[in-house]
mmCIF file of C-alpha atoms and ligand atoms in Angstrom:
data_model
loop_
_atom_site.group_PDB
_atom_site.id
_atom_site.type_symbol
_atom_site.label_atom_id
_atom_site.label_comp_id
_atom_site.label_asym_id
_atom_site.label_seq_id
_atom_site.Cartn_x
_atom_site.Cartn_y
_atom_site.Cartn_z
ATOM 1 C CA UNK I 1 114.152 150.899 57.107
ATOM 2 C CA UNK I 2 113.185 149.832 53.549
ATOM 3 C CA UNK I 3 112.245 146.000 53.434
ATOM 4 C CA UNK I 4 110.668 145.655 49.780
ATOM 5 C CA UNK I 5 113.298 147.354 47.253
ATOM 6 C CA UNK I 6 113.641 146.672 43.607
ATOM 7 C CA UNK I 7 117.058 147.186 41.439
ATOM 8 C CA UNK I 8 116.665 148.129 37.888
ATOM 9 C CA UNK I 9 119.582 148.278 35.508
ATOM 10 C CA UNK I 10 120.855 147.026 32.173
ATOM 11 C CA UNK I 11 122.785 143.818 32.266
ATOM 12 C CA UNK I 12 126.332 144.303 33.837
ATOM 13 C CA UNK I 13 125.180 147.465 35.350
ATOM 14 C CA UNK I 14 126.364 145.870 38.740
ATOM 15 C CA UNK I 15 122.556 144.827 40.304
ATOM 16 C CA UNK I 16 123.953 141.161 41.749
ATOM 17 C CA UNK I 17 127.442 142.799 42.985
ATOM 18 C CA UNK I 18 125.465 145.739 44.907
ATOM 19 C CA UNK I 19 122.524 143.576 45.719
ATOM 20 C CA UNK I 20 124.611 141.126 47.720
ATOM 21 C CA UNK I 21 126.050 144.133 50.054
ATOM 22 C CA UNK I 22 122.810 146.093 50.279
ATOM 23 C CA UNK I 23 120.823 142.906 51.131
ATOM 24 C CA UNK I 24 122.843 142.440 53.932
ATOM 25 C CA UNK I 25 122.532 146.085 55.590
ATOM 26 C CA UNK I 26 118.903 145.640 55.096
ATOM 27 C CA UNK I 27 118.440 142.028 56.530
ATOM 28 C CA UNK I 28 116.342 140.896 53.809
ATOM 29 C CA UNK I 29 116.918 138.020 51.317
ATOM 30 C CA UNK I 30 118.828 138.801 47.741
ATOM 31 C CA UNK I 31 116.058 137.548 45.248
ATOM 32 C CA UNK I 32 117.847 137.185 41.805
ATOM 33 C CA UNK I 33 115.343 136.163 38.899
ATOM 34 C CA UNK I 34 118.406 135.372 36.813
ATOM 35 C CA UNK I 35 120.061 133.489 39.686
ATOM 36 C CA UNK I 36 116.922 131.111 40.009
ATOM 37 C CA UNK I 37 116.530 130.686 36.520
ATOM 38 C CA UNK I 38 120.224 129.281 36.230
ATOM 39 C CA UNK I 39 120.197 127.011 39.054
ATOM 40 C CA UNK I 40 116.744 125.660 37.448
ATOM 41 C CA UNK I 41 118.839 125.487 34.173
ATOM 42 C CA UNK I 42 121.958 123.748 36.008
ATOM 43 C CA UNK I 43 119.012 121.529 37.799
ATOM 44 C CA UNK I 44 117.657 120.246 34.260
ATOM 45 C CA UNK I 45 114.313 120.864 36.034
ATOM 46 C CA UNK I 46 111.463 121.307 33.382
ATOM 47 C CA UNK I 47 111.359 124.900 33.946
ATOM 48 C CA UNK I 48 114.990 125.379 33.616
ATOM 49 C CA UNK I 49 114.867 123.390 30.348
ATOM 50 C CA UNK I 50 111.950 125.555 29.001
ATOM 51 C CA UNK I 51 113.826 128.788 30.121
ATOM 52 C CA UNK I 52 117.341 128.027 28.882
ATOM 53 C CA UNK I 53 117.162 128.961 25.093
ATOM 54 C CA UNK I 54 115.376 132.142 26.152
ATOM 55 C CA UNK I 55 118.393 132.997 28.157
ATOM 56 C CA UNK I 56 120.865 131.998 26.141
ATOM 57 C CA UNK I 57 120.013 134.339 22.991
ATOM 58 C CA UNK I 58 119.740 136.686 25.651
ATOM 59 C CA UNK I 59 115.820 137.573 25.242
ATOM 60 C CA UNK I 60 113.267 137.514 28.110
ATOM 61 C CA UNK I 61 111.827 133.849 29.802
ATOM 62 C CA UNK I 62 107.960 134.107 29.435
ATOM 63 C CA UNK I 63 106.388 136.042 32.289
ATOM 64 C CA UNK I 64 104.260 132.712 33.094
ATOM 65 C CA UNK I 65 108.006 130.884 34.225
ATOM 66 C CA UNK I 66 109.454 133.570 35.904
ATOM 67 C CA UNK I 67 106.399 134.508 37.941
ATOM 68 C CA UNK I 68 106.457 130.724 38.891
ATOM 69 C CA UNK I 69 109.691 130.813 40.149
ATOM 70 C CA UNK I 70 109.435 133.821 42.107
ATOM 71 C CA UNK I 71 106.525 132.863 43.786
ATOM 72 C CA UNK I 72 108.125 129.481 45.062
ATOM 73 C CA UNK I 73 110.739 131.953 46.242
ATOM 74 C CA UNK I 74 108.926 134.097 47.940
ATOM 75 C CA UNK I 75 107.113 130.901 49.879
ATOM 76 C CA UNK I 76 110.649 130.460 52.072
ATOM 77 C CA UNK I 77 110.099 131.847 55.001
ATOM 78 C CA UNK I 78 113.257 134.512 55.003
ATOM 79 C CA UNK I 79 110.800 136.386 52.448
ATOM 80 C CA UNK I 80 108.619 137.530 54.956
ATOM 81 C CA UNK I 81 110.445 140.245 56.442
ATOM 82 C CA UNK I 82 111.122 141.526 53.106
ATOM 83 C CA UNK I 83 113.466 141.163 49.839
ATOM 84 C CA UNK I 84 115.778 143.007 47.431
ATOM 85 C CA UNK I 85 114.457 141.383 43.870
ATOM 86 C CA UNK I 86 117.358 141.794 41.261
ATOM 87 C CA UNK I 87 116.204 141.840 37.758
ATOM 88 C CA UNK I 88 112.633 141.640 38.204
ATOM 89 C CA UNK I 89 110.418 143.284 37.442
ATOM 90 C CA UNK I 90 111.708 143.450 33.558
ATOM 91 C CA UNK I 91 108.745 144.686 31.915
ATOM 92 C CA UNK I 92 105.153 146.358 32.362
ATOM 93 C CA UNK I 93 103.264 142.960 32.896
ATOM 94 C CA UNK I 94 105.686 141.696 35.518
ATOM 95 C CA UNK I 95 105.333 145.444 37.400
ATOM 96 C CA UNK I 96 101.572 145.058 37.460
ATOM 97 C CA UNK I 97 102.068 141.486 38.624
ATOM 98 C CA UNK I 98 104.231 142.408 41.579
ATOM 99 C CA UNK I 99 102.046 145.493 42.607
ATOM 100 C CA UNK I 100 99.023 142.618 42.799
ATOM 101 C CA UNK I 101 100.851 141.087 45.589
ATOM 102 C CA UNK I 102 103.645 143.629 46.937
ATOM 103 C CA UNK I 103 104.229 146.915 48.189
ATOM 104 C CA UNK I 104 107.206 148.421 47.335
ATOM 105 C CA UNK I 105 109.352 150.995 49.214
ATOM 106 C CA UNK I 106 111.957 151.909 46.683
ATOM 107 C CA UNK I 107 113.165 151.180 43.447
ATOM 108 C CA UNK I 108 116.831 152.002 42.449
ATOM 109 C CA UNK I 109 118.278 152.179 38.903
ATOM 110 C CA UNK I 110 121.946 151.601 38.607
ATOM 111 C CA UNK I 111 122.877 153.573 35.504
ATOM 112 C CA UNK I 112 126.309 152.895 33.471
ATOM 113 C CA UNK I 113 127.297 154.183 29.968
ATOM 114 C CA UNK I 114 126.761 151.407 27.044
ATOM 115 C CA UNK I 115 130.609 151.348 26.776
ATOM 116 C CA UNK I 116 131.725 150.373 30.246
ATOM 117 C CA UNK I 117 128.318 147.608 30.402
ATOM 118 C CA UNK I 118 130.048 145.680 27.558
ATOM 119 C CA UNK I 119 133.194 145.780 29.177
ATOM 120 C CA UNK I 120 132.161 144.965 32.446
ATOM 121 C CA UNK I 121 130.152 142.097 30.596
ATOM 122 C CA UNK I 122 133.054 140.601 28.588
ATOM 123 C CA UNK I 123 135.377 140.349 31.666
ATOM 124 C CA UNK I 124 132.688 138.400 33.762
ATOM 125 C CA UNK I 125 133.684 135.428 34.699
ATOM 126 C CA UNK I 126 131.282 132.882 37.175
ATOM 127 C CA UNK I 127 131.695 129.709 39.258
ATOM 128 C CA UNK I 128 130.122 127.176 37.777
ATOM 129 C CA UNK I 129 129.108 125.639 40.974
ATOM 130 C CA UNK I 130 128.330 128.805 43.236
ATOM 131 C CA UNK I 131 127.548 131.360 40.503
ATOM 132 C CA UNK I 132 130.147 133.956 42.697
ATOM 133 C CA UNK I 133 130.770 136.535 40.255
ATOM 134 C CA UNK I 134 134.249 137.560 39.193
ATOM 135 C CA UNK I 135 135.726 140.179 36.855
ATOM 136 C CA UNK I 136 138.988 139.814 34.972
ATOM 137 C CA UNK I 137 140.361 143.374 35.723
ATOM 138 C CA UNK I 138 138.126 144.638 38.376
ATOM 139 C CA UNK I 139 137.492 141.734 40.480
ATOM 140 C CA UNK I 140 139.952 138.836 39.572
ATOM 141 C CA UNK I 141 140.506 135.955 41.536
ATOM 142 C CA UNK I 142 143.084 135.107 44.015
ATOM 143 C CA UNK I 143 143.971 131.740 41.860
ATOM 144 C CA UNK I 144 143.867 131.950 38.070
ATOM 145 C CA UNK I 145 140.743 130.801 36.547
ATOM 146 C CA UNK I 146 139.364 129.127 39.855
ATOM 147 C CA UNK I 147 136.746 130.693 42.589
ATOM 148 C CA UNK I 148 137.903 131.687 45.583
ATOM 149 C CA UNK I 149 135.588 130.068 47.570
ATOM 150 C CA UNK I 150 135.570 126.362 46.326
ATOM 151 C CA UNK I 151 138.400 126.169 43.636
ATOM 152 C CA UNK I 152 135.653 125.159 40.331
ATOM 153 C CA UNK I 153 136.678 126.246 37.074
ATOM 154 C CA UNK I 154 135.295 129.788 36.406
ATOM 155 C CA UNK I 155 133.437 130.147 33.137
ATOM 156 C CA UNK I 156 131.908 133.075 30.865
ATOM 157 C CA UNK I 157 128.352 133.253 31.522
ATOM 158 C CA UNK I 158 126.482 131.840 27.583
ATOM 159 C CA UNK I 159 124.904 134.918 27.470
ATOM 160 C CA UNK I 160 128.082 137.110 27.884
ATOM 161 C CA UNK I 161 128.853 136.215 24.798
ATOM 162 C CA UNK I 162 128.922 139.271 22.615
ATOM 163 C CA UNK I 163 125.869 138.468 20.274
ATOM 164 C CA UNK I 164 123.546 137.538 23.196
ATOM 165 C CA UNK I 165 124.827 141.100 24.802
ATOM 166 C CA UNK I 166 123.486 143.117 21.936
ATOM 167 C CA UNK I 167 120.517 141.113 22.584
ATOM 168 C CA UNK I 168 120.013 141.901 26.214
ATOM 169 C CA UNK I 169 120.717 145.631 25.884
ATOM 170 C CA UNK I 170 118.128 145.845 22.832
ATOM 171 C CA UNK I 171 115.666 144.066 25.430
ATOM 172 C CA UNK I 172 116.292 146.092 28.422
ATOM 173 C CA UNK I 173 116.057 149.460 26.324
ATOM 174 C CA UNK I 174 112.472 148.193 24.720
ATOM 175 C CA UNK I 175 111.356 146.264 27.275
ATOM 176 C CA UNK I 176 112.505 147.303 30.907
ATOM 177 C CA UNK I 177 113.616 150.923 30.654
ATOM 178 C CA UNK I 178 109.814 152.092 30.456
ATOM 179 C CA UNK I 179 110.125 151.096 33.836
ATOM 180 C CA UNK I 180 111.632 154.129 34.646
ATOM 181 C CA UNK I 181 108.752 156.019 33.969
ATOM 182 C CA UNK I 182 106.400 153.697 35.403
ATOM 183 C CA UNK I 183 108.150 154.179 38.996
ATOM 184 C CA UNK I 184 109.085 157.808 38.477
ATOM 185 C CA UNK I 185 105.039 158.388 38.189
ATOM 186 C CA UNK I 186 104.771 156.454 41.522
ATOM 187 C CA UNK I 187 107.371 158.321 43.393
ATOM 188 C CA UNK I 188 109.608 155.325 43.785
ATOM 189 C CA UNK I 189 112.148 155.578 41.642
ATOM 190 C CA UNK I 190 115.842 156.786 42.952
ATOM 191 C CA UNK I 191 118.549 156.909 39.967
ATOM 192 C CA UNK I 192 122.141 155.887 41.047
ATOM 193 C CA UNK I 193 125.324 156.795 38.985
ATOM 194 C CA UNK I 194 126.817 153.126 38.805
ATOM 195 C CA UNK I 195 129.968 153.866 37.471
ATOM 196 C CA UNK I 196 132.807 153.938 39.879
ATOM 197 C CA UNK I 197 134.085 151.181 42.488
ATOM 198 C CA UNK I 198 131.370 148.747 43.924
ATOM 199 C CA UNK I 199 132.109 150.634 47.609
ATOM 200 C CA UNK I 200 131.305 154.135 45.623
ATOM 201 C CA UNK I 201 128.333 152.390 43.968
ATOM 202 C CA UNK I 202 127.610 151.097 47.382
ATOM 203 C CA UNK I 203 127.475 154.603 49.253
ATOM 204 C CA UNK I 204 125.688 156.175 46.693
ATOM 205 C CA UNK I 205 123.226 153.461 46.810
ATOM 206 C CA UNK I 206 122.813 154.036 50.802
ATOM 207 C CA UNK I 207 122.034 157.354 50.436
ATOM 208 C CA UNK I 208 119.202 156.754 47.982
ATOM 209 C CA UNK I 209 117.528 154.249 50.397
ATOM 210 C CA UNK I 210 118.191 156.486 53.234
HETATM 211 P P1 AP5 U 1 119.684 138.295 34.403
HETATM 212 O O1 AP5 U 1 121.023 137.300 35.485
HETATM 213 O O2 AP5 U 1 119.261 139.293 35.834
HETATM 214 O O3 AP5 U 1 121.082 139.182 33.847
HETATM 215 P P2 AP5 U 1 120.959 140.684 33.579
HETATM 216 O O4 AP5 U 1 119.810 141.880 33.812
HETATM 217 O O5 AP5 U 1 121.645 141.037 32.389
HETATM 218 O O6 AP5 U 1 122.143 141.311 34.544
HETATM 219 P P3 AP5 U 1 123.730 140.734 34.875
HETATM 220 O O7 AP5 U 1 123.366 139.575 36.014
HETATM 221 O O8 AP5 U 1 124.204 140.668 33.621
HETATM 222 O O9 AP5 U 1 124.500 142.082 35.421
HETATM 223 P P4 AP5 U 1 124.433 142.694 36.855
HETATM 224 O O10 AP5 U 1 123.672 143.931 36.864
HETATM 225 O O11 AP5 U 1 124.016 142.084 37.611
HETATM 226 O O12 AP5 U 1 125.818 143.026 36.929
HETATM 227 P P5 AP5 U 1 126.896 142.190 37.720
HETATM 228 O O13 AP5 U 1 127.022 142.754 39.339
HETATM 229 O O14 AP5 U 1 127.134 140.947 37.343
HETATM 230 O O15 AP5 U 1 119.292 137.717 33.985
HETATM 231 C C1 AP5 U 1 119.657 136.695 33.013
HETATM 232 C C2 AP5 U 1 118.832 136.161 31.857
HETATM 233 O O16 AP5 U 1 117.635 135.734 32.728
HETATM 234 C C3 AP5 U 1 117.890 137.202 31.064
HETATM 235 O O17 AP5 U 1 118.555 137.855 30.273
HETATM 236 C C4 AP5 U 1 116.270 136.368 30.648
HETATM 237 O O18 AP5 U 1 116.716 135.773 29.892
HETATM 238 C C5 AP5 U 1 116.572 135.944 32.186
HETATM 239 N N1 AP5 U 1 115.680 136.445 32.997
HETATM 240 C C6 AP5 U 1 116.026 137.045 34.390
HETATM 241 N N2 AP5 U 1 115.130 137.657 35.424
HETATM 242 C C7 AP5 U 1 113.839 137.568 34.237
HETATM 243 C C8 AP5 U 1 112.923 138.187 34.119
HETATM 244 N N3 AP5 U 1 112.329 139.024 35.464
HETATM 245 N N4 AP5 U 1 112.252 137.960 33.197
HETATM 246 C C9 AP5 U 1 112.140 137.394 31.870
HETATM 247 N N5 AP5 U 1 113.256 136.824 31.974
HETATM 248 C C10 AP5 U 1 114.347 136.923 32.884
HETATM 249 O O19 AP5 U 1 128.449 142.933 37.150
HETATM 250 C C11 AP5 U 1 128.542 142.747 35.867
HETATM 251 C C12 AP5 U 1 130.369 142.666 35.834
HETATM 252 O O20 AP5 U 1 130.816 143.924 36.105
HETATM 253 C C13 AP5 U 1 130.811 141.454 36.998
HETATM 254 O O21 AP5 U 1 132.394 141.128 36.693
HETATM 255 C C14 AP5 U 1 131.533 142.243 38.597
HETATM 256 O O22 AP5 U 1 132.287 141.546 38.831
HETATM 257 C C15 AP5 U 1 131.778 143.853 37.268
HETATM 258 N N6 AP5 U 1 131.309 144.966 38.566
HETATM 259 C C16 AP5 U 1 130.064 145.047 39.048
HETATM 260 N N7 AP5 U 1 130.040 146.469 39.449
HETATM 261 C C17 AP5 U 1 131.415 147.188 39.205
HETATM 262 C C18 AP5 U 1 131.973 148.281 39.568
HETATM 263 N N8 AP5 U 1 131.464 148.857 40.421
HETATM 264 N N9 AP5 U 1 133.392 148.214 39.191
HETATM 265 C C19 AP5 U 1 133.912 147.700 38.395
HETATM 266 N N10 AP5 U 1 133.468 146.500 38.145
HETATM 267 C C20 AP5 U 1 131.816 145.945 38.289
HETATM 268 MG MG1 MG U 2 123.127 139.594 37.800
#
């Protein structure tokens, strides 16, 4: 059984959607640095206030801040058994840092064409309270514009605006895509076609983790 897994993939590839299901299968917590950062922004912590501008523009938050928030989360007892990392590492420096404190069992790359990424991101809506993720065409809420779980209004993520999306895709290509080679060389990488329904993709991810 895999206990330390990394999900790589461009914005909108479905990392969060897949990680939620797969982490349950593996019985490990789903750790998304994006979710941890958004929680810090919402809580107006000093770290959140520092991170907010980078996120809004679709750039990377400085490594030191991301490593701090990740280390704090890894100290919670549930992470002792392992974890599924979603959105970390995102550049070579973060991959090197991860290598100093964890042995990764496998890296899954979720591959989606640029057109489909842009469509998924423009149609995404999230709960402003619990961060649950919806999609106007592929996963609409039961009641228009409201979260199924708590009825809170759904909003668009600030970085899902068109200008920020363009920047996020560029940052992915320049800084994160080199990690595919990095993990391929270490024989840890499995690429998965992440088009199709969430269940179809999950079946492919499960095969890649077997
Ligand atoms: P982060 O939150 O990690 O965002 P991201 O990488 O841009 O990825 P997304 O969350 O946008 O997409 P996803 O792949 O999770 O897709 P989802 O499942 O939601 O990071 C945000 C920001 O935080 C960064 O820009 C940066 O500023 C900062 N940050 C985070 N980590 C950092 C780090 N390590 N270092 C530095 N900075 C960091 O799906 C998208 C949509 O598609 C949804 O609507 C969903 O319902 C739908 N969908 C998903 N799968 C399918 C499917 N199979 N079929 C149909 N629809 C689907
Ligand atoms: Mg996500």
